[in-house]
XYZ file of C-alpha atoms in Angstrom:
778
model
C -2.871 -82.672 68.474
C -2.904 -81.600 64.886
C -1.620 -83.777 61.894
C -0.828 -82.213 58.590
C 1.973 -79.817 57.998
C 2.961 -80.071 61.692
C 2.060 -81.933 64.891
C 1.185 -80.153 68.078
C 2.103 -82.631 70.827
C 4.038 -82.598 74.070
C 5.948 -85.800 74.913
C 6.232 -86.741 78.595
C 9.944 -87.080 78.491
C 10.300 -83.691 76.875
C 7.736 -81.578 78.764
C 6.340 -83.455 81.749
C 2.870 -82.710 83.105
C 2.957 -79.762 85.550
C 2.806 -80.745 89.223
C 0.168 -78.142 89.890
C -2.289 -79.861 87.612
C -5.214 -81.278 89.364
C -5.204 -85.042 89.026
C -8.915 -85.168 89.710
C -9.689 -82.902 86.792
C -11.211 -85.170 84.071
C -9.648 -83.146 81.266
C -6.295 -83.343 82.913
C -6.662 -87.082 83.477
C -7.579 -87.595 79.801
C -4.672 -85.575 78.586
C -2.295 -87.480 80.872
C -3.660 -90.816 79.633
C -3.254 -89.809 76.001
C 0.197 -88.473 76.806
C 1.216 -91.845 78.334
C -0.325 -93.758 75.415
C 1.583 -91.760 72.851
C 4.788 -92.238 74.829
C 4.173 -95.965 74.775
C 3.553 -95.876 70.988
C 6.835 -94.072 70.499
C 8.721 -96.518 72.696
C 7.193 -99.768 71.453
C 6.823 -98.913 67.775
C 8.046 -101.676 65.410
C 9.534 -99.032 63.173
C 12.821 -97.305 63.962
C 11.948 -93.865 65.350
C 13.962 -90.888 66.512
C 13.181 -87.380 67.780
C 15.466 -84.411 67.219
C 15.298 -81.217 69.253
C 14.691 -78.351 66.798
C 15.319 -75.710 69.460
C 18.969 -76.562 69.897
C 21.747 -75.822 67.420
C 22.391 -78.723 65.008
C 19.054 -80.305 66.015
C 20.588 -83.111 68.103
C 18.869 -86.393 68.760
C 16.672 -86.213 71.873
C 15.122 -89.698 71.797
C 15.427 -93.065 69.945
C 13.414 -96.242 70.407
C 14.593 -99.869 70.568
C 14.021 -100.495 66.836
C 16.367 -97.591 66.029
C 18.974 -99.082 68.319
C 18.640 -102.516 66.637
C 18.685 -101.069 63.113
C 21.648 -98.687 63.522
C 23.583 -100.118 66.451
C 23.422 -96.776 68.252
C 22.116 -97.058 71.829
C 19.947 -94.351 73.347
C 22.694 -92.945 75.542
C 25.253 -92.936 72.717
C 22.843 -91.347 70.253
C 21.592 -88.516 72.473
C 23.056 -85.129 71.655
C 24.421 -86.110 68.240
C 23.132 -84.796 64.945
C 21.254 -87.146 62.668
C 23.792 -86.775 59.852
C 26.640 -87.651 62.203
C 24.854 -90.823 63.286
C 23.804 -92.143 59.869
C 25.907 -90.462 57.202
C 27.950 -93.121 55.271
C 31.385 -92.467 53.749
C 30.888 -90.272 50.693
C 27.262 -89.491 51.543
C 27.858 -85.919 52.689
C 25.694 -84.304 50.036
C 22.589 -86.393 50.767
C 22.767 -85.795 54.520
C 23.351 -82.067 54.062
C 19.978 -82.171 52.346
C 18.550 -83.738 55.539
C 19.957 -80.891 57.588
C 18.487 -78.410 55.154
C 15.031 -80.054 55.391
C 15.005 -79.759 59.206
C 15.783 -76.063 58.802
C 12.421 -75.710 57.113
C 8.928 -76.687 58.106
C 7.758 -79.266 55.528
C 7.584 -83.026 56.011
C 10.128 -84.886 53.835
C 10.742 -88.450 52.624
C 13.622 -89.929 50.724
C 15.603 -93.141 50.351
C 19.216 -92.546 51.267
C 22.322 -94.613 51.882
C 22.950 -94.795 55.626
C 25.690 -96.200 57.838
C 25.359 -98.230 60.996
C 27.589 -97.698 63.990
C 29.857 -100.574 62.846
C 30.301 -98.871 59.441
C 28.079 -101.195 57.358
C 25.981 -99.368 54.790
C 22.287 -99.947 54.067
C 19.575 -98.176 52.166
C 17.186 -96.326 54.538
C 13.718 -94.992 53.773
C 13.752 -91.769 55.853
C 10.528 -89.872 56.838
C 10.801 -86.554 58.727
C 7.847 -84.728 60.346
C 7.987 -81.497 62.305
C 6.351 -81.151 65.816
C 5.166 -77.705 66.847
C 4.340 -76.015 70.152
C 2.114 -73.172 69.312
C 3.519 -71.777 66.108
C 7.067 -72.879 66.747
C 8.612 -76.179 65.595
C 10.020 -77.762 68.675
C 11.034 -81.196 67.434
C 11.478 -83.300 64.273
C 10.237 -86.883 64.308
C 11.945 -89.302 61.955
C 11.231 -92.888 60.979
C 13.729 -95.217 59.279
C 13.153 -98.431 57.340
C 15.837 -100.744 55.890
C 14.802 -101.068 52.214
C 18.087 -102.560 50.949
C 16.541 -105.932 50.021
C 13.567 -104.295 48.367
C 15.809 -102.087 46.281
C 17.978 -105.038 45.262
C 14.901 -107.015 44.263
C 13.560 -104.035 42.416
C 16.850 -103.528 40.600
C 17.076 -107.234 39.721
C 13.512 -107.214 38.459
C 14.127 -104.061 36.491
C 17.328 -105.529 35.026
C 15.592 -108.790 34.157
C 12.742 -106.940 32.524
C 15.218 -104.819 30.591
C 17.106 -107.906 29.437
C 13.927 -109.685 28.370
C 12.760 -106.555 26.621
C 16.145 -106.190 24.908
C 16.076 -109.852 23.911
C 12.524 -109.675 22.616
C 13.188 -106.496 20.700
C 16.519 -107.486 19.155
C 16.254 -111.231 18.527
C 15.687 -112.037 14.870
C 13.204 -114.769 15.697
C 9.552 -113.846 16.220
C 8.357 -114.390 19.796
C 4.603 -114.692 20.310
C 2.237 -115.524 23.164
C -1.149 -117.059 22.323
C -4.146 -117.854 24.495
C -6.241 -120.994 24.242
C -8.578 -119.320 21.742
C -5.634 -118.793 19.376
C -5.488 -115.039 19.794
C -2.069 -113.454 20.000
C -1.385 -111.684 23.300
C 2.171 -110.613 22.549
C 4.383 -110.268 19.482
C 7.996 -109.160 19.544
C 9.170 -106.248 17.430
C 11.014 -108.684 15.104
C 7.662 -109.437 13.437
C 8.074 -106.284 11.347
C 11.445 -107.412 9.968
C 10.206 -110.969 9.411
C 6.616 -110.469 8.202
C 6.296 -106.750 7.628
C 3.599 -106.335 10.335
C 3.936 -104.081 13.359
C 3.422 -105.869 16.709
C 0.110 -104.083 17.292
C -1.184 -105.459 13.989
C -0.688 -109.004 15.262
C -1.599 -108.666 18.925
C -5.322 -109.397 19.405
C -5.639 -111.162 16.054
C -6.073 -114.878 15.447
C -2.554 -116.113 14.719
C -3.902 -118.883 12.457
C -5.057 -116.175 10.058
C -1.383 -115.594 9.209
C -0.800 -119.329 8.594
C -1.008 -120.800 5.089
C -4.353 -122.559 4.539
C -2.607 -125.885 3.906
C -0.779 -125.614 7.251
C -3.635 -124.396 9.483
C -4.817 -127.861 10.471
C -1.383 -128.649 11.922
C -1.333 -125.309 13.756
C -4.807 -125.951 15.222
C -3.727 -129.365 16.452
C -0.666 -127.773 18.069
C -2.777 -125.186 19.928
C -5.200 -127.839 21.103
C -2.412 -130.117 22.311
C -0.704 -127.314 24.236
C -3.832 -126.523 26.204
C -4.461 -130.173 26.997
C -1.445 -132.263 27.916
C 1.417 -131.158 25.696
C 4.291 -129.011 26.969
C 6.469 -128.582 23.886
C 6.084 -128.771 20.129
C 7.772 -128.005 16.806
C 6.056 -127.483 13.449
C 7.163 -126.202 10.062
C 4.620 -123.908 8.414
C 4.264 -121.022 6.007
C 3.350 -117.556 7.291
C 1.893 -114.753 5.223
C 3.912 -111.590 4.821
C 2.226 -108.240 4.653
C 3.062 -108.064 0.930
C 1.141 -111.299 0.362
C 4.142 -113.598 -0.107
C 4.685 -116.714 1.984
C 7.609 -117.400 4.287
C 8.752 -120.859 5.376
C 9.152 -120.879 9.167
C 9.841 -123.275 12.017
C 7.829 -122.667 15.203
C 9.090 -124.020 18.518
C 6.451 -123.716 21.231
C 6.153 -124.314 24.952
C 3.235 -124.259 27.398
C 3.247 -121.884 30.385
C 1.206 -123.308 33.230
C -0.093 -121.921 36.512
C 2.328 -123.052 39.260
C -0.445 -123.932 41.674
C -3.090 -125.532 39.461
C -0.807 -126.574 36.558
C -3.495 -125.329 34.222
C -2.244 -124.212 30.832
C -2.391 -120.433 30.547
C -0.408 -119.474 27.420
C 1.483 -120.928 24.505
C 4.814 -119.174 24.123
C 6.449 -119.755 20.750
C 9.587 -118.786 18.874
C 9.256 -118.645 15.091
C 12.359 -118.743 12.905
C 12.746 -117.900 9.231
C 13.946 -121.102 7.496
C 13.321 -120.106 3.888
C 17.003 -120.456 2.970
C 17.275 -123.769 4.775
C 14.067 -124.976 3.155
C 15.349 -123.970 -0.291
C 18.641 -125.761 0.406
C 16.776 -128.845 1.615
C 14.593 -128.821 -1.490
C 17.682 -128.513 -3.659
C 19.343 -131.300 -1.707
C 16.269 -133.495 -2.078
C 16.239 -132.822 -5.799
C 19.931 -133.647 -6.011
C 19.392 -136.847 -4.030
C 16.518 -137.807 -6.284
C 18.689 -137.158 -9.337
C 21.591 -139.137 -7.863
C 19.252 -141.988 -6.951
C 17.944 -142.017 -10.502
C 21.476 -142.011 -11.909
C 22.546 -144.641 -9.360
C 19.807 -146.966 -10.542
C 19.994 -146.110 -14.244
C 23.766 -146.329 -14.720
C 24.706 -149.585 -16.484
C 27.743 -150.091 -14.233
C 27.415 -152.155 -11.074
C 27.653 -150.076 -7.888
C 27.615 -151.483 -4.365
C 28.448 -150.268 -0.876
C 30.127 -152.569 1.659
C 30.826 -151.873 5.319
C 34.122 -152.295 7.153
C 33.195 -155.920 7.942
C 33.025 -156.761 4.240
C 29.226 -157.096 4.033
C 27.047 -155.493 1.376
C 24.981 -152.521 2.543
C 23.223 -151.712 -0.725
C 23.638 -151.969 -4.490
C 22.000 -150.802 -7.693
C 20.057 -152.941 -10.141
C 22.990 -153.236 -12.561
C 25.191 -154.797 -9.859
C 22.550 -157.337 -8.875
C 21.790 -158.168 -12.528
C 25.430 -159.204 -13.080
C 24.815 -162.097 -10.672
C 21.206 -162.819 -11.671
C 19.811 -161.439 -8.393
C 17.465 -158.673 -7.300
C 18.866 -155.622 -5.534
C 16.960 -156.449 -2.327
C 18.711 -159.821 -2.127
C 22.223 -158.354 -1.916
C 22.364 -156.388 1.398
C 23.698 -158.443 4.292
C 25.693 -160.852 2.124
C 29.444 -161.112 2.527
C 31.193 -159.458 -0.425
C 33.369 -162.563 -0.901
C 30.264 -164.604 -1.810
C 30.013 -162.711 -5.106
C 33.520 -161.340 -5.699
C 36.635 -163.519 -5.200
C 38.657 -162.519 -2.157
C 41.952 -162.173 -4.050
C 40.792 -159.593 -6.623
C 38.822 -157.788 -3.912
C 41.979 -157.490 -1.772
C 44.022 -156.265 -4.753
C 41.416 -153.647 -5.675
C 41.175 -152.504 -2.044
C 44.943 -152.076 -1.826
C 45.016 -150.278 -5.204
C 42.726 -147.482 -3.838
C 40.779 -146.431 -6.935
C 42.830 -148.237 -9.568
C 40.788 -150.707 -11.684
C 41.737 -154.376 -11.223
C 40.703 -157.437 -13.186
C 38.413 -159.956 -11.488
C 36.710 -163.160 -12.603
C 33.164 -163.371 -11.240
C 30.631 -166.186 -11.478
C 27.496 -165.731 -13.582
C 24.164 -167.301 -12.450
C 25.024 -170.586 -14.175
C 28.443 -170.747 -12.528
C 30.317 -169.685 -15.654
C 33.072 -167.167 -15.002
C 33.029 -163.836 -16.802
C 35.642 -161.045 -16.814
C 35.003 -157.842 -14.876
C 36.881 -154.734 -13.901
C 36.686 -153.941 -10.182
C 37.443 -150.585 -8.562
C 37.256 -150.002 -4.797
C 36.867 -146.448 -3.506
C 37.144 -145.698 0.245
C 34.275 -143.761 1.828
C 33.990 -142.331 5.340
C 30.405 -142.020 6.574
C 29.462 -141.447 10.225
C 32.828 -142.710 11.387
C 32.419 -146.014 9.536
C 35.018 -146.928 6.910
C 32.696 -148.025 4.125
C 33.847 -148.838 0.587
C 32.222 -148.281 -2.786
C 32.603 -151.093 -5.318
C 32.431 -150.257 -9.017
C 32.046 -153.452 -11.039
C 32.014 -153.372 -14.839
C 31.229 -156.288 -17.118
C 34.054 -156.162 -19.671
C 33.043 -159.089 -21.864
C 32.051 -156.887 -24.786
C 35.012 -154.614 -24.250
C 37.358 -157.599 -24.211
C 35.902 -158.738 -27.532
C 36.470 -155.300 -29.046
C 39.953 -155.121 -27.536
C 40.690 -158.580 -28.911
C 39.636 -157.471 -32.377
C 41.716 -154.309 -32.069
C 44.632 -156.342 -30.765
C 44.288 -158.766 -33.654
C 44.211 -155.842 -36.066
C 47.274 -154.351 -34.385
C 49.021 -157.695 -34.428
C 48.242 -158.091 -38.112
C 49.597 -154.601 -38.734
C 52.714 -155.388 -36.685
C 53.009 -158.722 -38.439
C 52.844 -156.908 -41.784
C 55.575 -154.536 -40.610
C 57.599 -157.501 -39.347
C 57.123 -159.474 -42.549
C 58.036 -156.452 -44.663
C 61.184 -155.836 -42.623
C 62.216 -159.492 -42.769
C 61.496 -159.643 -46.500
C 63.576 -156.492 -47.020
C 66.557 -157.850 -45.104
C 66.387 -161.354 -46.541
C 65.888 -160.039 -50.101
C 69.070 -158.066 -49.641
C 70.872 -161.134 -48.321
C 69.458 -163.395 -51.041
C 70.483 -160.852 -53.664
C 73.998 -160.983 -52.247
C 74.020 -164.799 -52.132
C 72.588 -165.217 -55.639
C 74.705 -162.480 -57.145
C 77.963 -163.638 -55.643
C 77.112 -167.306 -56.305
C 76.746 -166.511 -60.003
C 80.010 -164.609 -59.889
C 81.558 -167.571 -58.098
C 80.476 -169.844 -60.906
C 81.984 -167.518 -63.503
C 85.221 -167.089 -61.549
C 86.450 -170.642 -61.978
C 90.207 -170.701 -62.167
C 90.612 -167.415 -60.214
C 91.167 -168.484 -56.559
C 91.334 -164.925 -55.147
C 87.972 -163.945 -56.588
C 86.479 -167.259 -55.453
C 87.606 -166.650 -51.860
C 86.254 -163.056 -51.892
C 82.885 -164.108 -53.275
C 82.637 -167.014 -50.862
C 83.430 -164.770 -47.885
C 80.719 -162.296 -49.008
C 78.189 -165.115 -49.245
C 79.162 -166.357 -45.760
C 78.805 -162.817 -44.337
C 75.329 -162.500 -45.869
C 74.409 -165.814 -44.264
C 75.635 -164.614 -40.884
C 73.558 -161.436 -41.235
C 70.531 -163.575 -41.981
C 71.278 -165.675 -38.925
C 71.523 -162.476 -36.827
C 68.071 -161.372 -38.009
C 66.704 -164.772 -37.018
C 68.294 -164.532 -33.573
C 66.751 -161.091 -33.087
C 63.370 -162.475 -34.070
C 63.818 -165.251 -31.523
C 64.726 -162.745 -28.826
C 61.694 -160.611 -29.685
C 59.428 -163.657 -29.610
C 61.081 -164.897 -26.391
C 61.780 -168.268 -28.011
C 65.544 -168.255 -27.695
C 66.833 -170.036 -24.647
C 68.672 -167.757 -22.195
C 71.924 -168.862 -20.611
C 71.318 -167.600 -17.076
C 74.179 -167.215 -14.636
C 75.106 -164.803 -11.831
C 76.666 -161.636 -13.238
C 77.827 -158.302 -11.851
C 75.566 -155.747 -13.534
C 77.895 -152.847 -12.748
C 80.791 -154.602 -14.451
C 78.615 -155.414 -17.489
C 77.501 -151.781 -17.746
C 81.085 -150.492 -17.458
C 82.285 -152.888 -20.162
C 79.374 -152.076 -22.481
C 79.730 -148.299 -22.041
C 83.476 -148.492 -22.662
C 82.975 -150.535 -25.854
C 79.914 -148.782 -27.326
C 80.738 -145.185 -26.374
C 84.436 -145.268 -27.216
C 84.059 -143.384 -30.507
C 81.383 -140.918 -29.406
C 82.074 -137.198 -29.829
C 83.358 -135.173 -26.875
C 80.147 -133.120 -26.660
C 78.323 -136.147 -25.209
C 78.813 -136.323 -21.443
C 78.497 -139.815 -19.932
C 77.611 -140.029 -16.226
C 77.426 -143.169 -14.100
C 75.405 -143.388 -10.863
C 75.661 -147.000 -9.669
C 73.620 -146.942 -6.441
C 72.508 -150.580 -6.204
C 73.964 -152.111 -3.054
C 73.997 -155.626 -4.532
C 74.773 -155.510 -8.299
C 74.680 -159.298 -8.806
C 71.739 -160.651 -10.876
C 71.061 -164.011 -12.463
C 70.928 -163.026 -16.156
C 72.097 -163.969 -19.594
C 75.076 -161.631 -19.760
C 75.243 -161.696 -23.567
C 71.557 -160.853 -24.001
C 71.615 -158.134 -21.349
C 74.667 -156.583 -23.009
C 72.774 -156.604 -26.331
C 69.848 -154.761 -24.736
C 72.078 -152.151 -23.070
C 74.021 -151.625 -26.298
C 70.848 -150.936 -28.307
C 69.563 -148.501 -25.655
C 72.897 -146.655 -25.594
C 72.917 -146.398 -29.386
C 69.328 -145.187 -29.368
C 70.216 -142.505 -26.783
C 73.201 -141.404 -28.899
C 70.975 -141.035 -31.980
C 68.617 -138.857 -29.918
C 71.431 -136.334 -29.214
C 72.894 -135.395 -32.616
C 74.213 -132.082 -31.228
C 75.551 -133.617 -28.048
C 74.070 -133.818 -24.589
C 74.161 -135.772 -21.381
C 73.745 -139.525 -20.945
C 73.165 -140.863 -17.435
C 73.259 -144.567 -16.553
C 71.913 -145.404 -13.091
C 71.266 -148.451 -10.952
C 69.128 -148.579 -7.840
C 67.482 -151.025 -5.448
C 63.673 -150.717 -5.498
C 60.767 -152.365 -3.728
C 57.438 -152.868 -5.435
C 54.108 -154.370 -4.466
C 53.617 -157.793 -6.026
C 50.498 -159.957 -5.972
C 51.311 -163.637 -5.852
C 48.653 -166.017 -7.233
C 46.297 -167.108 -4.475
C 47.596 -164.549 -1.985
C 45.185 -162.371 -0.101
C 47.213 -159.183 -0.418
C 50.293 -157.561 -1.918
C 53.825 -158.644 -1.086
C 56.851 -156.350 -1.224
C 59.488 -157.717 -3.626
C 63.074 -156.598 -4.230
C 64.110 -155.438 -7.725
C 67.200 -153.963 -9.350
C 66.505 -151.071 -11.721
C 68.769 -149.918 -14.552
C 67.890 -146.553 -16.057
C 69.355 -144.968 -19.187
C 68.540 -141.274 -19.498
C 69.365 -138.919 -22.361
C 68.856 -135.172 -22.788
C 67.726 -135.472 -26.402
C 64.601 -134.197 -28.076
C 62.288 -136.781 -26.497
C 59.356 -138.549 -28.117
C 55.694 -137.786 -28.607
C 52.999 -140.197 -27.395
C 52.593 -141.894 -30.777
C 56.304 -142.606 -31.162
C 56.575 -143.766 -27.550
C 53.697 -146.218 -28.099
C 55.395 -147.788 -31.149
C 59.066 -147.656 -30.154
C 59.209 -151.404 -29.389
C 57.605 -152.481 -32.677
C 59.900 -154.577 -34.922
C 61.593 -152.547 -37.659
C 59.920 -149.338 -36.452
C 63.319 -147.605 -36.300
C 63.724 -148.260 -40.031
C 60.903 -145.796 -40.656
C 63.095 -143.036 -39.194
C 66.586 -144.093 -40.276
C 67.088 -146.137 -43.466
C 70.608 -147.059 -42.352
C 69.332 -148.904 -39.273
C 69.317 -152.672 -39.617
C 67.458 -155.298 -37.636
C 64.468 -155.207 -35.309
C 65.590 -152.186 -33.285
C 64.282 -151.860 -29.707
C 61.949 -154.829 -30.181
C 64.973 -156.975 -29.281
C 65.274 -155.105 -25.954
C 61.650 -155.811 -25.209
C 62.116 -159.533 -25.882
C 65.261 -159.756 -23.742
C 63.630 -158.039 -20.750
C 60.577 -160.270 -21.071
C 62.804 -163.361 -21.162
C 64.251 -162.243 -17.811
C 60.742 -161.758 -16.288
C 61.463 -158.049 -15.984
C 59.582 -154.919 -17.008
C 60.535 -151.972 -19.172
C 59.124 -148.476 -18.676
C 59.651 -145.344 -20.759
C 59.203 -141.736 -19.657
C 59.582 -139.241 -22.485
C 58.045 -136.077 -23.872
C 59.024 -133.691 -26.682
C 61.869 -131.468 -25.527
C 62.310 -133.321 -22.221
C 64.602 -136.194 -23.191
C 63.955 -139.900 -22.664
C 64.307 -142.137 -19.603
C 64.175 -145.922 -20.062
C 63.850 -148.051 -16.911
C 64.729 -151.768 -16.925
C 63.434 -153.463 -13.767
C 64.741 -156.971 -12.975
C 63.396 -159.161 -10.161
C 66.012 -160.415 -7.750
C 64.003 -163.585 -7.125
C 64.655 -165.148 -10.566
C 65.694 -168.701 -9.889
C 69.112 -169.562 -11.110
C 69.188 -172.349 -13.671
C 72.417 -173.579 -15.177
C 72.220 -174.039 -18.937
C 75.813 -174.919 -19.509
C 76.453 -177.985 -21.579
C 77.326 -181.037 -19.526
C 80.981 -181.978 -19.370
C 82.066 -183.915 -22.372
C 83.633 -187.354 -22.014
C 87.322 -187.356 -21.198
C 89.232 -187.503 -24.487
C 91.920 -189.558 -22.765
C 89.499 -192.493 -22.403
C 89.949 -195.649 -24.434
C 89.450 -195.052 -28.144
C 86.636 -196.702 -30.042
C 86.671 -198.081 -33.522
C 83.126 -196.879 -34.158
C 83.180 -194.395 -37.041
C 79.479 -194.258 -37.961
C 77.216 -191.250 -37.301
C 73.411 -191.563 -37.477
C 72.155 -188.317 -39.095
C 68.463 -187.551 -38.565
C 67.484 -184.638 -40.890
C 64.348 -184.130 -42.994
C 65.754 -181.269 -45.105
C 67.198 -182.751 -48.324
C 69.842 -180.075 -49.001
C 71.102 -180.066 -45.427
C 71.356 -183.863 -45.442
C 73.240 -183.738 -48.709
C 75.574 -181.165 -47.183
C 76.511 -183.522 -44.346
C 76.957 -186.409 -46.778
C 79.707 -184.254 -48.285
C 81.229 -182.888 -45.057
C 81.232 -185.808 -42.596
C 82.814 -188.496 -44.818
C 85.547 -185.992 -45.683
C 86.250 -185.742 -41.948
C 86.534 -189.535 -41.669
C 83.040 -190.639 -40.587
C 80.566 -192.939 -42.198
C 77.014 -191.463 -42.349
C 73.653 -193.218 -41.994
C 70.974 -190.687 -43.051
C 67.420 -191.029 -41.707
C 64.771 -188.601 -42.986
C 62.270 -189.027 -40.098
C 62.116 -190.449 -36.582
C 60.771 -193.876 -37.469
C 63.518 -194.482 -40.035
C 66.089 -193.277 -37.501
C 64.999 -195.905 -34.957
C 65.083 -198.645 -37.596
C 68.597 -197.696 -38.718
C 69.801 -197.397 -35.110
C 68.566 -200.875 -34.191
C 70.089 -202.346 -37.338
C 73.524 -200.715 -36.824
C 73.650 -200.279 -33.054
C 77.125 -201.735 -32.711
C 78.548 -199.428 -35.399
C 76.988 -196.093 -34.434
C 79.243 -193.776 -32.372
C 76.935 -190.693 -32.220
C 73.393 -189.594 -33.110
C 73.156 -186.171 -34.809
C 69.456 -185.198 -34.878
C 67.407 -182.153 -35.750
C 64.468 -181.250 -33.468
C 61.904 -180.255 -36.077
C 61.039 -183.643 -37.631
C 57.696 -184.862 -39.019
C 55.559 -187.285 -36.943
C 58.200 -187.986 -34.275
C 60.367 -185.001 -33.279
C 64.065 -185.090 -32.403
C 63.423 -185.148 -28.626
C 61.392 -188.313 -28.942
C 64.078 -189.911 -31.136
C 66.804 -189.036 -28.605
C 64.784 -190.311 -25.655
C 63.960 -193.603 -27.452
C 67.612 -194.191 -28.328
C 68.727 -193.358 -24.790
C 66.296 -195.917 -23.390
C 68.012 -198.553 -25.520
C 71.598 -197.292 -25.131
C 71.809 -194.913 -22.102
C 75.335 -193.712 -22.849
C 74.895 -192.989 -26.563
C 76.431 -189.541 -27.389
C 73.831 -187.084 -28.720
C 74.223 -183.904 -30.775
C 70.886 -182.019 -30.860
C 70.383 -179.185 -33.356
C 67.557 -176.657 -33.680
C 66.896 -173.270 -35.149
C 64.688 -172.309 -32.185
C 65.501 -173.758 -28.779
C 62.790 -172.742 -26.320
C 63.285 -171.982 -22.631
C 63.574 -175.282 -20.790
C 64.461 -177.365 -23.840
C 67.943 -178.050 -22.539
C 66.580 -179.315 -19.232
C 64.506 -182.167 -20.665
C 66.505 -184.714 -18.702
C 68.960 -185.966 -21.334
C 72.008 -187.264 -19.489
C 75.627 -186.910 -20.563
C 77.082 -187.001 -23.078
C 74.914 -184.490 -24.992
C 75.558 -181.148 -26.739
C 73.288 -178.567 -28.385
C 73.793 -176.653 -31.637
C 71.814 -173.572 -32.650
C 71.139 -173.110 -36.370
C 72.551 -171.783 -38.555
C 76.042 -173.127 -38.049
C 79.212 -173.610 -40.093
C 80.506 -177.162 -40.736
C 83.749 -176.612 -38.808
C 81.798 -175.891 -35.615
C 79.848 -179.150 -36.056
C 83.020 -181.169 -36.686
C 84.622 -179.751 -33.534
C 81.537 -180.562 -31.455
C 81.434 -184.142 -32.743
C 85.104 -184.632 -31.926
C 84.487 -183.339 -28.421
C 81.665 -185.861 -27.864
C 83.449 -188.931 -29.364
C 86.774 -190.009 -27.868
C 89.533 -190.162 -30.451
């Protein structure tokens, strides 16, 4: 038997031993034994084996063993006589198995891995070996072995793919991947080291990695290496690595220990190094910014504090703590209400960034004014709030001085305006009085001069009334009134003579137009605003009067939060030239209109301001040059109704009295002399007292004669109210006539019972006579 290019061997089943052979011949017995042994090897081989007959066309299968049957599913009987390609060729594998046929046409052994098909059609990868067998110089058979290598190929492909992926990852990832041994030498460096550090991988592999680490960071790197090869599995350090150009790069190294699976002994430190220079620069900048903000936070002279959503202080700066005489470390943990009153804190919280006034307690318990602003912050899902607290004591002093200066300036303007008007009126009175004296014997001239003097007096009285309205010292006669009806009446009266190029538009949108107001005063205010709007449109334009229901937040004293209140708003809008900021700021100053129009008399819009203030309302102005002017009057609907009407006078049909004496209480000599002329002429006797004490003495001495007490309020020592109350205690039903040049709100509700009447100065004698007759039965 010869092995090599071919095998010379005769199988028993193919060429049996000749019968003529001598069984006793030792050579024959040896050849028969070897022949049987080889047949047994072929039959019992653990590898799939087949024999093809090369002498027949197509080289059909002549023999297969059990392993072939198990591997392919083809039994010996079914396989015999078929070509190898017909048995094993899979669908689409014609080309490969034609190559097999071609090999068996030659004489050389051949080996290849091919796809093969089992009898049931399943495909597997087969490692095919073919060897020729020769008899003499002729190839008689081909011996083939088959092995199923499908699993091996799949494992090989998976390993190859995994290696390719890891290689692709290592070569393309931007981070530097390194493997170091326990001595610190680098065993592997990914190709990204060139992009990151400028070194080729071969320049790093084999070198001590610590040599690339900044000297200040090497101790930390050495500790990391030592820990990894002792008991540590993972680690992270930030260090600087040297570039090839000598510069330093900030990096973050994340490392992990690879251990032997059996012994768990550390073998390598695998690390991923990332370039964090940009992050490090940003962190340094952020740290610098934080340091700067911390410095500003502590240095700013305004109190700053942070409170959590439970209302407790989290932190504060020194200025905040100093306001309360504490150290900054003593503030955190305290409830905010222990330092700041709950009411102002609630108002500032609701105002969302708008400064609110608050009274806080100094270390000694003394209250001091502050300005509190609350700003919402959202940090880590917690609704924290920033408190900005400013001590405004010094600012209030400066504002007070500025306010005093402004008041003095306004007072000078007011005094100048009053002096101007009263000088004009006094000039009229004095001039016409002198003419009156010279016109004796000419009744017509006397009447004309007297009427002119009376008119000048009425104008003076009107200026006084305007001053009282501006100062909010004139009592308002409040009663329910329909605002829409008042506006219609006022517009019809004031705008009747306006030119046709002024368009008047009404938009009355208030659902409930009834307010408790002084109808006369409100009409005065509307009239002045309408006239002001007309003056703003000399070439014509559009005037719009609106009403609307509005709701506004209102903080009641002692309440913890805002309440929504109902208001009625009246707006008067013109399309005139508008006002600049300076004019808008001074438009409610007394006599300011005189500076623009010499023909304008009186206090101007200052009267409107006083009327709105008397009604507990607000007035707002929106105006800009070229954009017209919008004035908003906002009245609360919750103003309590108070009746100021005079009490009903006694019934004149009651029994007449024979009392004809009036007790006059007046400290002004000329006024008293006037009544000594007027009252006796009307049929009354007059007892004149010049102060309260004298009035009480005269009343007690002539109690049975006195029918009425006529008293002024402004008396020395004891005022008119005290005189009236003392007399009423002695005679409860004594009729009273109370006069004053400045009734204040509430004066007429002092508790004086009927009969009583009130007279506002100045007045004409006929009005006084009529009032006295109404109080005293005829």
